[in-house]
Coordinates of C-alpha atoms in Angstrom, one line a residue:
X4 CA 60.0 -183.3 196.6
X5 CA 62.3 -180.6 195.7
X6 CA 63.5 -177.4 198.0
X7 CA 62.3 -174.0 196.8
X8 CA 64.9 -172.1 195.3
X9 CA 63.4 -168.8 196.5
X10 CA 62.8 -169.1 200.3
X11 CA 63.0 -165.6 201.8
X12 CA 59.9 -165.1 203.0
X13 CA 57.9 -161.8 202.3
X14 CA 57.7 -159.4 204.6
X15 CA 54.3 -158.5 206.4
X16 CA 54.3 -154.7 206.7
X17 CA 52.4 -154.8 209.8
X18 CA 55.6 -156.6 211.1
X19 CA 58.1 -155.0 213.9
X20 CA 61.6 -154.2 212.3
X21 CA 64.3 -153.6 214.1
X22 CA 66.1 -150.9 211.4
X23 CA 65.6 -147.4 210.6
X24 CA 66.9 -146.0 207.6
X25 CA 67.0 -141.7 207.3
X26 CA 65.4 -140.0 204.6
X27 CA 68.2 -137.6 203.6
X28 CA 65.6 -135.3 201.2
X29 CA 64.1 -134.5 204.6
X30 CA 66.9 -133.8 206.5
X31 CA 68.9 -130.0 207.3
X32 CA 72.3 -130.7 206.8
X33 CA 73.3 -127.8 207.7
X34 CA 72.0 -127.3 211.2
X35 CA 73.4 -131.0 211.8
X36 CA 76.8 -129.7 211.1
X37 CA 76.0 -126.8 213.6
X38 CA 74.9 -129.2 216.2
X39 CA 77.7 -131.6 215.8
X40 CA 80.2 -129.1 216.3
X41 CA 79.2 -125.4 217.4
X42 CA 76.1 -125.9 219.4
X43 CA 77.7 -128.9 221.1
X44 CA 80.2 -126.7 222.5
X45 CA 77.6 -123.4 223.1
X46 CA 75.9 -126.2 225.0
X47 CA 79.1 -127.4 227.1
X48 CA 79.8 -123.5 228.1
X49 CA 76.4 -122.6 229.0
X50 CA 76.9 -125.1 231.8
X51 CA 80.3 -123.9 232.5
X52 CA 79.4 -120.2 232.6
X53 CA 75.6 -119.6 233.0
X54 CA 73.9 -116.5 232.5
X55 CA 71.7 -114.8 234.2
X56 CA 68.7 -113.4 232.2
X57 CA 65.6 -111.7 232.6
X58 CA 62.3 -113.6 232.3
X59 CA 61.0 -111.4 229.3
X60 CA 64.4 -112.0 227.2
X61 CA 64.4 -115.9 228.0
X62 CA 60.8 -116.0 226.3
X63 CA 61.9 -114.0 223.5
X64 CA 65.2 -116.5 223.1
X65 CA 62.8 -119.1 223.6
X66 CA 60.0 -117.7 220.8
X67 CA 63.3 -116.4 218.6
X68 CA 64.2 -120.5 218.4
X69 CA 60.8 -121.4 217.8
X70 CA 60.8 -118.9 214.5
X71 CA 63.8 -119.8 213.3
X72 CA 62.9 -123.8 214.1
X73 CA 66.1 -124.2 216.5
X74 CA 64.6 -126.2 219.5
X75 CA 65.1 -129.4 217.5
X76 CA 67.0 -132.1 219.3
X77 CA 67.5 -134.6 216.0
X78 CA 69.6 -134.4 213.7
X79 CA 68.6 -137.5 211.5
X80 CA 64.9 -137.5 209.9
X81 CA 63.2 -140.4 209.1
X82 CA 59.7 -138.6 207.8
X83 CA 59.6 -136.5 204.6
X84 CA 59.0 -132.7 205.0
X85 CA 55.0 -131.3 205.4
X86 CA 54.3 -129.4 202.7
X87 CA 54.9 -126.0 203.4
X88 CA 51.9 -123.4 203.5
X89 CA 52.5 -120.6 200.8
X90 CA 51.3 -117.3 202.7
X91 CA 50.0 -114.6 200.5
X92 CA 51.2 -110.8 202.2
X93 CA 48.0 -109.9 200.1
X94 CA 45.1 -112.2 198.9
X95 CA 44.4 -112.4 195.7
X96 CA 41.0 -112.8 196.5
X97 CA 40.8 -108.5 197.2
X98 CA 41.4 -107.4 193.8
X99 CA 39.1 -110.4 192.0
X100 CA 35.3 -109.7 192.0
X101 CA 33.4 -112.0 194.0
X102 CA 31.7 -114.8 192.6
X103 CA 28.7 -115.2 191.3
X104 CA 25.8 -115.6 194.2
X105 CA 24.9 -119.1 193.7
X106 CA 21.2 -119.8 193.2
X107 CA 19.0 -122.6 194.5
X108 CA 16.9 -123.3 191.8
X109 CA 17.4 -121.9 187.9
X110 CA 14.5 -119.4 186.8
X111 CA 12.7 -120.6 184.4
X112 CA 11.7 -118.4 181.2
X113 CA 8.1 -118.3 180.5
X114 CA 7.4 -117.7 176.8
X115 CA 4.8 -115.1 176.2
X116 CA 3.4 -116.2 172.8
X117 CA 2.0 -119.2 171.9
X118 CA 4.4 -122.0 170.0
X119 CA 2.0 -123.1 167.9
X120 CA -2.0 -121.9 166.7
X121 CA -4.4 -124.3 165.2
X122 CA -7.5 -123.4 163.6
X123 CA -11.1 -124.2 165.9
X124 CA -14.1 -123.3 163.3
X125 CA -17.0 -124.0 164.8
X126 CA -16.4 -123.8 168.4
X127 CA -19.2 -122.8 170.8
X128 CA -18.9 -120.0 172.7
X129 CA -20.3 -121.6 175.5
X130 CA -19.5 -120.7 179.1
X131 CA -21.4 -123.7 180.5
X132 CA -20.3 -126.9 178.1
X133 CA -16.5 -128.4 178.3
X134 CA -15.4 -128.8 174.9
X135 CA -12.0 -129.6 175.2
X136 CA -9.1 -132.7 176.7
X137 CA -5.8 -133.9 176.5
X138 CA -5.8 -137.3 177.2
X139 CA -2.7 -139.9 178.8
X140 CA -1.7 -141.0 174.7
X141 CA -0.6 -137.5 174.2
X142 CA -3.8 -137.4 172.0
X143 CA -6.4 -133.8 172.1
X144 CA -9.9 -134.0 171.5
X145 CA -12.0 -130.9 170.5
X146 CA -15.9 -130.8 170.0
X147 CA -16.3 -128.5 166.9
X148 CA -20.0 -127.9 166.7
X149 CA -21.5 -131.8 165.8
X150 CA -17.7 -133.1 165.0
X151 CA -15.3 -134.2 167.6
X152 CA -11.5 -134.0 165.9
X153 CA -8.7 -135.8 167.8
X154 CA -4.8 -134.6 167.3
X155 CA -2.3 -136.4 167.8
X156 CA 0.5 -134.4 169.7
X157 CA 3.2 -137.2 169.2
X158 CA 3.1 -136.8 165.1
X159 CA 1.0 -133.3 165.0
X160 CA -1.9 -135.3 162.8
X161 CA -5.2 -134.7 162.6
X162 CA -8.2 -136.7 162.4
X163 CA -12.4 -136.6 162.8
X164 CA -13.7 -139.0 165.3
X165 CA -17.2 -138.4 165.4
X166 CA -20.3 -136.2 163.4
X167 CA -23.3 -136.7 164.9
X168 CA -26.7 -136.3 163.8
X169 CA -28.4 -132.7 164.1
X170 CA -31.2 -133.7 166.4
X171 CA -28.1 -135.0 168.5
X172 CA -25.8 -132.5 168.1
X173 CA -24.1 -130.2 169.0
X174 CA -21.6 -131.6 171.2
X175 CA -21.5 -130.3 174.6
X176 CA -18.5 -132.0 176.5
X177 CA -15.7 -134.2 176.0
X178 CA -13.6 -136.4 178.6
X179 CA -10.9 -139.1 177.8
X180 CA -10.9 -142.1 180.2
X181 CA -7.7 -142.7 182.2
X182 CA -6.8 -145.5 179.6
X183 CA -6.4 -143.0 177.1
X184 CA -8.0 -144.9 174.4
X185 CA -11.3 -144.1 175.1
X186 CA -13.5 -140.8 174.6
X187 CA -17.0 -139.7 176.0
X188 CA -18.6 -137.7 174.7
X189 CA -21.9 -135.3 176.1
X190 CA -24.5 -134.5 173.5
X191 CA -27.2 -131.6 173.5
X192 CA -30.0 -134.4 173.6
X193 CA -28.9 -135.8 176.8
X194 CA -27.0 -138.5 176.0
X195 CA -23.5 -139.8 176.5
X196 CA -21.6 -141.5 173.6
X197 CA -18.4 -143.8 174.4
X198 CA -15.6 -144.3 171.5
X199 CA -12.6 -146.3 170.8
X200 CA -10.1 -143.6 169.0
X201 CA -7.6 -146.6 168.3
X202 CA -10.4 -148.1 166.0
X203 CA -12.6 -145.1 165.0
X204 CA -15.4 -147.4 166.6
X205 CA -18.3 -146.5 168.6
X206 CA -18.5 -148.7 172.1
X207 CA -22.4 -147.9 173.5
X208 CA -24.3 -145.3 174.5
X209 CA -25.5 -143.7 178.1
X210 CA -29.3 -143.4 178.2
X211 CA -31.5 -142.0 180.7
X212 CA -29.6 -140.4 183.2
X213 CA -30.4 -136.8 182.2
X214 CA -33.4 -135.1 180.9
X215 CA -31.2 -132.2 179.2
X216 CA -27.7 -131.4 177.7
X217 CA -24.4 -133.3 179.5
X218 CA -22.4 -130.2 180.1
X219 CA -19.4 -131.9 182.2
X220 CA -17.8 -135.3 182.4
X221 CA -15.6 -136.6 184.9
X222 CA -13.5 -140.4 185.4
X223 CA -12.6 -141.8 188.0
X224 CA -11.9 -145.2 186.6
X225 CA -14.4 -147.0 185.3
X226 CA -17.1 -144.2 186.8
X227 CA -18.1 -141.9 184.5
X228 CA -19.9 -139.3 186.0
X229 CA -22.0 -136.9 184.3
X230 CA -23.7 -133.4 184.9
X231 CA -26.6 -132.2 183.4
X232 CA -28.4 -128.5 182.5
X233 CA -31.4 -130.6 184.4
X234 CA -28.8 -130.0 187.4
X235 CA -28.6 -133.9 187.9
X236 CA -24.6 -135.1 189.1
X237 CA -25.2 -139.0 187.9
X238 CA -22.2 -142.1 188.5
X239 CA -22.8 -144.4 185.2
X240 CA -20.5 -147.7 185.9
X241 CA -19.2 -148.1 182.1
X242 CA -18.7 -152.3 182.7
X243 CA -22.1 -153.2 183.1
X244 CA -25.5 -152.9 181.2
X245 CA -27.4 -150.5 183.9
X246 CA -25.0 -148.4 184.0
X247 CA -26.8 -145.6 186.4
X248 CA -25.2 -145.8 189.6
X249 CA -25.8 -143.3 192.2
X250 CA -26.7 -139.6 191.4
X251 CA -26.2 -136.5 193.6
X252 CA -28.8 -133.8 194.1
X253 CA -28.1 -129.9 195.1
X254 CA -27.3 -127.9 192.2
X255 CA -31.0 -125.8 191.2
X256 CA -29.6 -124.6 187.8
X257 CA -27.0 -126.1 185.5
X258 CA -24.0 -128.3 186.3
X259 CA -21.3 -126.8 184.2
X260 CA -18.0 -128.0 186.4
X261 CA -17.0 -131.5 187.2
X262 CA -13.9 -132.8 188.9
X263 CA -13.1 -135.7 190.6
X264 CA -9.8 -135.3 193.5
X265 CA -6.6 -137.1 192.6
X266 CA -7.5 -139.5 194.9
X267 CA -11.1 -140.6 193.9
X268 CA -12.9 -140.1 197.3
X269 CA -13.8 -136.3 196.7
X270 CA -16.0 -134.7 193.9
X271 CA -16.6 -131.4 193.0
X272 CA -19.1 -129.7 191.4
X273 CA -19.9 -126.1 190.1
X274 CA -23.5 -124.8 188.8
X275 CA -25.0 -122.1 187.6
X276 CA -26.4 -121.7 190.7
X277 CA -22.9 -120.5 191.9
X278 CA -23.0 -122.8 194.3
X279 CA -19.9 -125.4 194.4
X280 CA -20.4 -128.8 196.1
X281 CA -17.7 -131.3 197.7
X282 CA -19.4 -135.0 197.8
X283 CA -17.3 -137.8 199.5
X284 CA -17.8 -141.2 197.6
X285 CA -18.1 -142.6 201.2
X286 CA -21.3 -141.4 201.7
X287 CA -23.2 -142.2 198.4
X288 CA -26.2 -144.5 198.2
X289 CA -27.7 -145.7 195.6
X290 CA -31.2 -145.9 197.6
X291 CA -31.6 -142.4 197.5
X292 CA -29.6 -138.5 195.9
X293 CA -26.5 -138.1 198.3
X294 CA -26.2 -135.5 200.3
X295 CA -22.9 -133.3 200.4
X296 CA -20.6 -133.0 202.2
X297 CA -20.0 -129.3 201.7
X298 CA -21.7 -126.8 200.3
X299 CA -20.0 -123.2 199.2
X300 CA -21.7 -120.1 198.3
X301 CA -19.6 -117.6 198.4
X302 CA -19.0 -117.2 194.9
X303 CA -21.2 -114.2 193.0
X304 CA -21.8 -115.9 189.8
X305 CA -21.4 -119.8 188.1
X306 CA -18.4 -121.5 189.0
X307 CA -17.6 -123.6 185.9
X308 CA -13.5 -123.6 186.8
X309 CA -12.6 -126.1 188.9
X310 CA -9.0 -127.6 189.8
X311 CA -7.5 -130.4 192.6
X312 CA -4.1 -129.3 193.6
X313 CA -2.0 -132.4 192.6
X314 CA 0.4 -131.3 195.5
X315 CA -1.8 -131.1 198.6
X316 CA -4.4 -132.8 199.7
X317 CA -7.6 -131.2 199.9
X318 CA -6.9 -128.3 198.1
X319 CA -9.4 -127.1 195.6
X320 CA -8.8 -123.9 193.9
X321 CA -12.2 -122.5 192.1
X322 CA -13.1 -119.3 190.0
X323 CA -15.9 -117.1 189.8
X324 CA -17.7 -116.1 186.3
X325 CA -18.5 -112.8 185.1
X326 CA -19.6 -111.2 188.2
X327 CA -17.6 -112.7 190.8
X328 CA -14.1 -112.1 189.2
X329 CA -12.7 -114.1 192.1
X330 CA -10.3 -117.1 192.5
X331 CA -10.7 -118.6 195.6
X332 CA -9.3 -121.6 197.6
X333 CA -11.5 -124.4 200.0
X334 CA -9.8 -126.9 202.5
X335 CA -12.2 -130.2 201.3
X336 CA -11.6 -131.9 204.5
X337 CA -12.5 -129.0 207.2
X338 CA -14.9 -126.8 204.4
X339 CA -12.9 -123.5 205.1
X340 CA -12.0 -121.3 202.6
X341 CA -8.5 -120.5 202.6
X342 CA -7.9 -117.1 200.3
X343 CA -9.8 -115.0 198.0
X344 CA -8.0 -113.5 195.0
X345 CA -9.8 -110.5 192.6
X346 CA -8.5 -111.1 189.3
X347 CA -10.5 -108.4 187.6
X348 CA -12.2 -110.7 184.9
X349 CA -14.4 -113.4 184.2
X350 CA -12.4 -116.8 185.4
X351 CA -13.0 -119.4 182.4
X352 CA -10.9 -122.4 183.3
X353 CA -7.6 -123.0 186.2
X354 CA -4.6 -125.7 185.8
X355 CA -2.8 -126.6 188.7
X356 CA 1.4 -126.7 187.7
X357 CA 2.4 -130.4 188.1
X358 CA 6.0 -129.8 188.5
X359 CA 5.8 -126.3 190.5
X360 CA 3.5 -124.5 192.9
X361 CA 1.8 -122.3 190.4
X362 CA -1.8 -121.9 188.9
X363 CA -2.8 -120.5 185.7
X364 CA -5.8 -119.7 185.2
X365 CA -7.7 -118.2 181.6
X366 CA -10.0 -115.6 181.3
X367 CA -12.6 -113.0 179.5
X368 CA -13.1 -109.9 179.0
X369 CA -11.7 -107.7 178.9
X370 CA -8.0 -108.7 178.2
X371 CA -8.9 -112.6 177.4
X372 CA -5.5 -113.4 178.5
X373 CA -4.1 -116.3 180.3
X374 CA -2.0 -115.9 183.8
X375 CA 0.0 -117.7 185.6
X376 CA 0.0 -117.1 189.6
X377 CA 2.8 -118.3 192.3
X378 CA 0.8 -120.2 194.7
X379 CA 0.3 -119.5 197.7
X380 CA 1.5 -116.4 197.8
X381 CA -0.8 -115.7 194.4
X382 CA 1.8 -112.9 192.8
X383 CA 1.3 -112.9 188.7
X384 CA 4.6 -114.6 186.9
X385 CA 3.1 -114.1 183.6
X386 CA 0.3 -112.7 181.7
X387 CA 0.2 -114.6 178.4
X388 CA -1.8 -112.6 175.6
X389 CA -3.3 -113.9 172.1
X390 CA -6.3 -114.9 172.0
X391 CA -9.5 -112.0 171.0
X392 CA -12.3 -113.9 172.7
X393 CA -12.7 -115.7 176.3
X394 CA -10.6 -118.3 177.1
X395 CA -13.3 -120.6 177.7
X396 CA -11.3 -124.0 177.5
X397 CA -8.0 -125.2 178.6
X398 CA -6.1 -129.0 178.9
X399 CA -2.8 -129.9 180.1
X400 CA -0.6 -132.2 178.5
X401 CA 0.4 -135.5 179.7
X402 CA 3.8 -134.3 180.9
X403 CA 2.7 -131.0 182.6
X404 CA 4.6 -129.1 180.4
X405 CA 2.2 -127.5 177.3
X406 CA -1.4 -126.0 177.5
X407 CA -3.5 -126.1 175.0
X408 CA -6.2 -123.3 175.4
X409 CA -9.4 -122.7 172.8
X410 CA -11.7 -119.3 172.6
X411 CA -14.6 -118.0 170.9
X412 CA -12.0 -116.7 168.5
X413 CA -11.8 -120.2 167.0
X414 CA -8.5 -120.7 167.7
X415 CA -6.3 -123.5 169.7
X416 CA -3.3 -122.0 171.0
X417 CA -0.7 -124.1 172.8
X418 CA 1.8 -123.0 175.3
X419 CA 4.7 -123.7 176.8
X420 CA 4.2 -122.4 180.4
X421 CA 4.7 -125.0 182.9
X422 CA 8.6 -125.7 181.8
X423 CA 10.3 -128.7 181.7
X424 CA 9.8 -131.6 184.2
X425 CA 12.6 -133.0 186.4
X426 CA 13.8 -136.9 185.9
X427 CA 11.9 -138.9 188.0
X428 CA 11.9 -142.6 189.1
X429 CA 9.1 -144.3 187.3
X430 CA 5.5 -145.2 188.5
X431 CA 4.6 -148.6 189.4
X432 CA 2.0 -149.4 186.0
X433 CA -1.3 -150.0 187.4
X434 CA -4.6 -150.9 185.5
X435 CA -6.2 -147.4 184.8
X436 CA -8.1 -149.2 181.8
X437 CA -11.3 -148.8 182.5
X438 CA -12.5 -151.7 180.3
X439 CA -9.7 -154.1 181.1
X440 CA -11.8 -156.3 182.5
X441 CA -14.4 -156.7 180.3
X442 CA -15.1 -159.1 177.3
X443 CA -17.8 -157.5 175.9
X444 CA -20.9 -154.8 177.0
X445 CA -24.2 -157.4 178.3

């Protein structure tokens, strides 16, 4: 076995050495030189000869050495200088403007026209039916008298679902299910048709539940619930072959407003009657009409708009027709009503902002405009203008970001209100396909 030819050993530089080597770049040569010679000898006849001074001078000698840095007692420097602090007599800072204030969040611009129009012959000037929805594929269906059209926002194409039959027809409402696949569809004869848009095919049809037009549709997964002009609210389980579940009684004139809450426990409803109803799915039978859990009257005319914040729980913001004028907002859980806003017009339709706290709402006459209010302090951001008829109908995109509103003018207007969304983390994928599970209709 051979010796190494290298064996120093590395120094560890956590190890005690025993040297000390100056660093000349940090050491005064010059007030060594003095100390080595002059102040070696200032020293030696101080002690000789001392001098008497007053106690104000020897704190002035004593801050005049501090100034001038002359109380050192080394000579040698083993440390590199601190950097030395560059005072300014006068700051710069006085004669540049100050900065800009820095805000918290960017303003958003809110366009005031519409980014794109699309023509709606046909449409019913109906404040009672529901004629249009934006379902989760990014895909629109309208009810155009008998026809229901779908477009595709994705590739901005255009296709016809549906024409029904004349003693059918006309349509009265249209829903997509959460899948986004599927379409109902409420016809002036009562009934409620179910199509496939991926296959242009038509799945069954709802039967009995309603002795007069379907006016309103609402999902909550596989439910689909239904509201009549008889002023019926009826459940209708879409997996099974009796599909009437259990119905809700309370409206005396026609249901024209239908929303189920984010969470599926609270429904809503608006009549003619304008009278709007909370029902909790806990307390449903299928025995006998539910009762409701609350019951609001304070409205002057029919309440057909109806929106769930998608912020707070148990927030529902509703708006008065013709004579009422009013926007108003219920706490679902204790029944209060929380604020009462007089918008001067007829309130058609409201959209809750799923990115900000803002409501816009769409109305009649006399402006027919659409506004967008700051909630909850309810000032107006934006009054958008177009359209020369009531704004009877509005849907929200997918995103939250574009509107798509339609009018007795026959026009479908979209707009870009609600902005931009911000990046966030993905949603666990759950099964919203309300026919997942099924193999076939028995």
């Amino acid at each position: 076995m051979t010796k190494s030819r290298f064996p120093f050993r590395r120094m560890n530089s956590q190890e005690i050495l025993d040297r000390f080597i100056p660093n000349r770049s940090a050491m005064d040569f010059d007030y060594a030189h003095y100390m080595l010679t002059e102040g070696n000898k200032k020293g030696k006849e101080e002690k000789k000869n001392p001098l008497v001074m007053s106690p104000s001078r020897e704190a002035y000698q004593k801050q005049l050495a501090d100034a001038f840095n002359m109380n050192r007692t080394r000579i040698l420097a083993f440390k590199s200088k601190p950097r030395t602090r560059r005072v300014e007599l006068i700051p710069n800072s006085i004669f540049s403007p100050p900065p800009p204030p820095i805000s918290s969040k960017h303003r958003r611009h809110i366009p005031q026209s519409s980014e794109r129009v699309l023509d709606a012959p046909d449409i019913l000037d109906d404040f009672y039916l529901n004629l249009l929805d934006w379902g989760n594929n990014n895909v629109l269906s309208i009810a155009l008298g008998n026809t229901v059209y779908i477009w595709d926002a994705s590739y901005s194409s255009t296709a016809e679902l549906v024409t029904v039959d004349e003693e059918e027809g006309p349509v009265t409402s249209v829903a997509w299910a959460p899948d986004g696949c599927h379409v109902a569809i409420g016809l002036n004869n009562s009934h409620v048709l179910l199509w496939d848009s991926n296959v242009s095919r038509l799945v069954r049809t709802l039967r009995g539940g309603h002795q007069a037009r379907v006016g309103s549709l609402s999902w909550n997964n596989h439910i689909l619930t239904t509201g009549g002009m008889d002023g019926r609210i009826v459940n209708n389980d879409v997996r099974v072959r009796h599909h009437i579940g259990e119905s809700y009684r309370g409206h005396q004139q026609e249901v024209c407003g239908l929303r189920w809450s984010p969470s599926g426990q609270q429904l809503a409803s608006g009549g003619n009657d304008n009278v709007i109803h909370i029902w909790d799915r806990a307390m449903v039978s299928s025995n006998s009409p539910t009762r409701w859990l609350h019951r609001f009257e304070e409205h002057k005319a029919a309440v057909r708009a109806l929106a769930w914040c998608p912020f707070q729980a148990n927030l529902l913001a509703s708006g008065g027709g013709g004579g009422d004028h009013c926007i108003k907002f219920w706490n679902t859980h204790t029944g209060a009503c929380l604020n009462s806003v007089d918008t001067g017009s007829q309130v058609c339709a409201l959209l809750w902002n799923k990115n900000e706290r803002e409501l816009l709402s769409s109305h009649g006459f006399t402006q027919n405009q659409l506004a967008l209010w700051k909630y909850p302090s309810m000032l107006k951001k934006a009054e958008l203008k177009g359209h020369t008829s009531r704004v009877l109908y509005m849907a929200q995109s997918p995103n939250g970001c574009t509107v798509a509103s339609a009018a007795g003018d026959e026009t479908l207007r979209f707009w870009n209100v609600f902005g931009t969304p911000q990046a966030s983390k993905p949603a666990p994928k759950t099964n919203v396909e309300p026919f997942a599970n099924v193999n076939c209709i028995r």
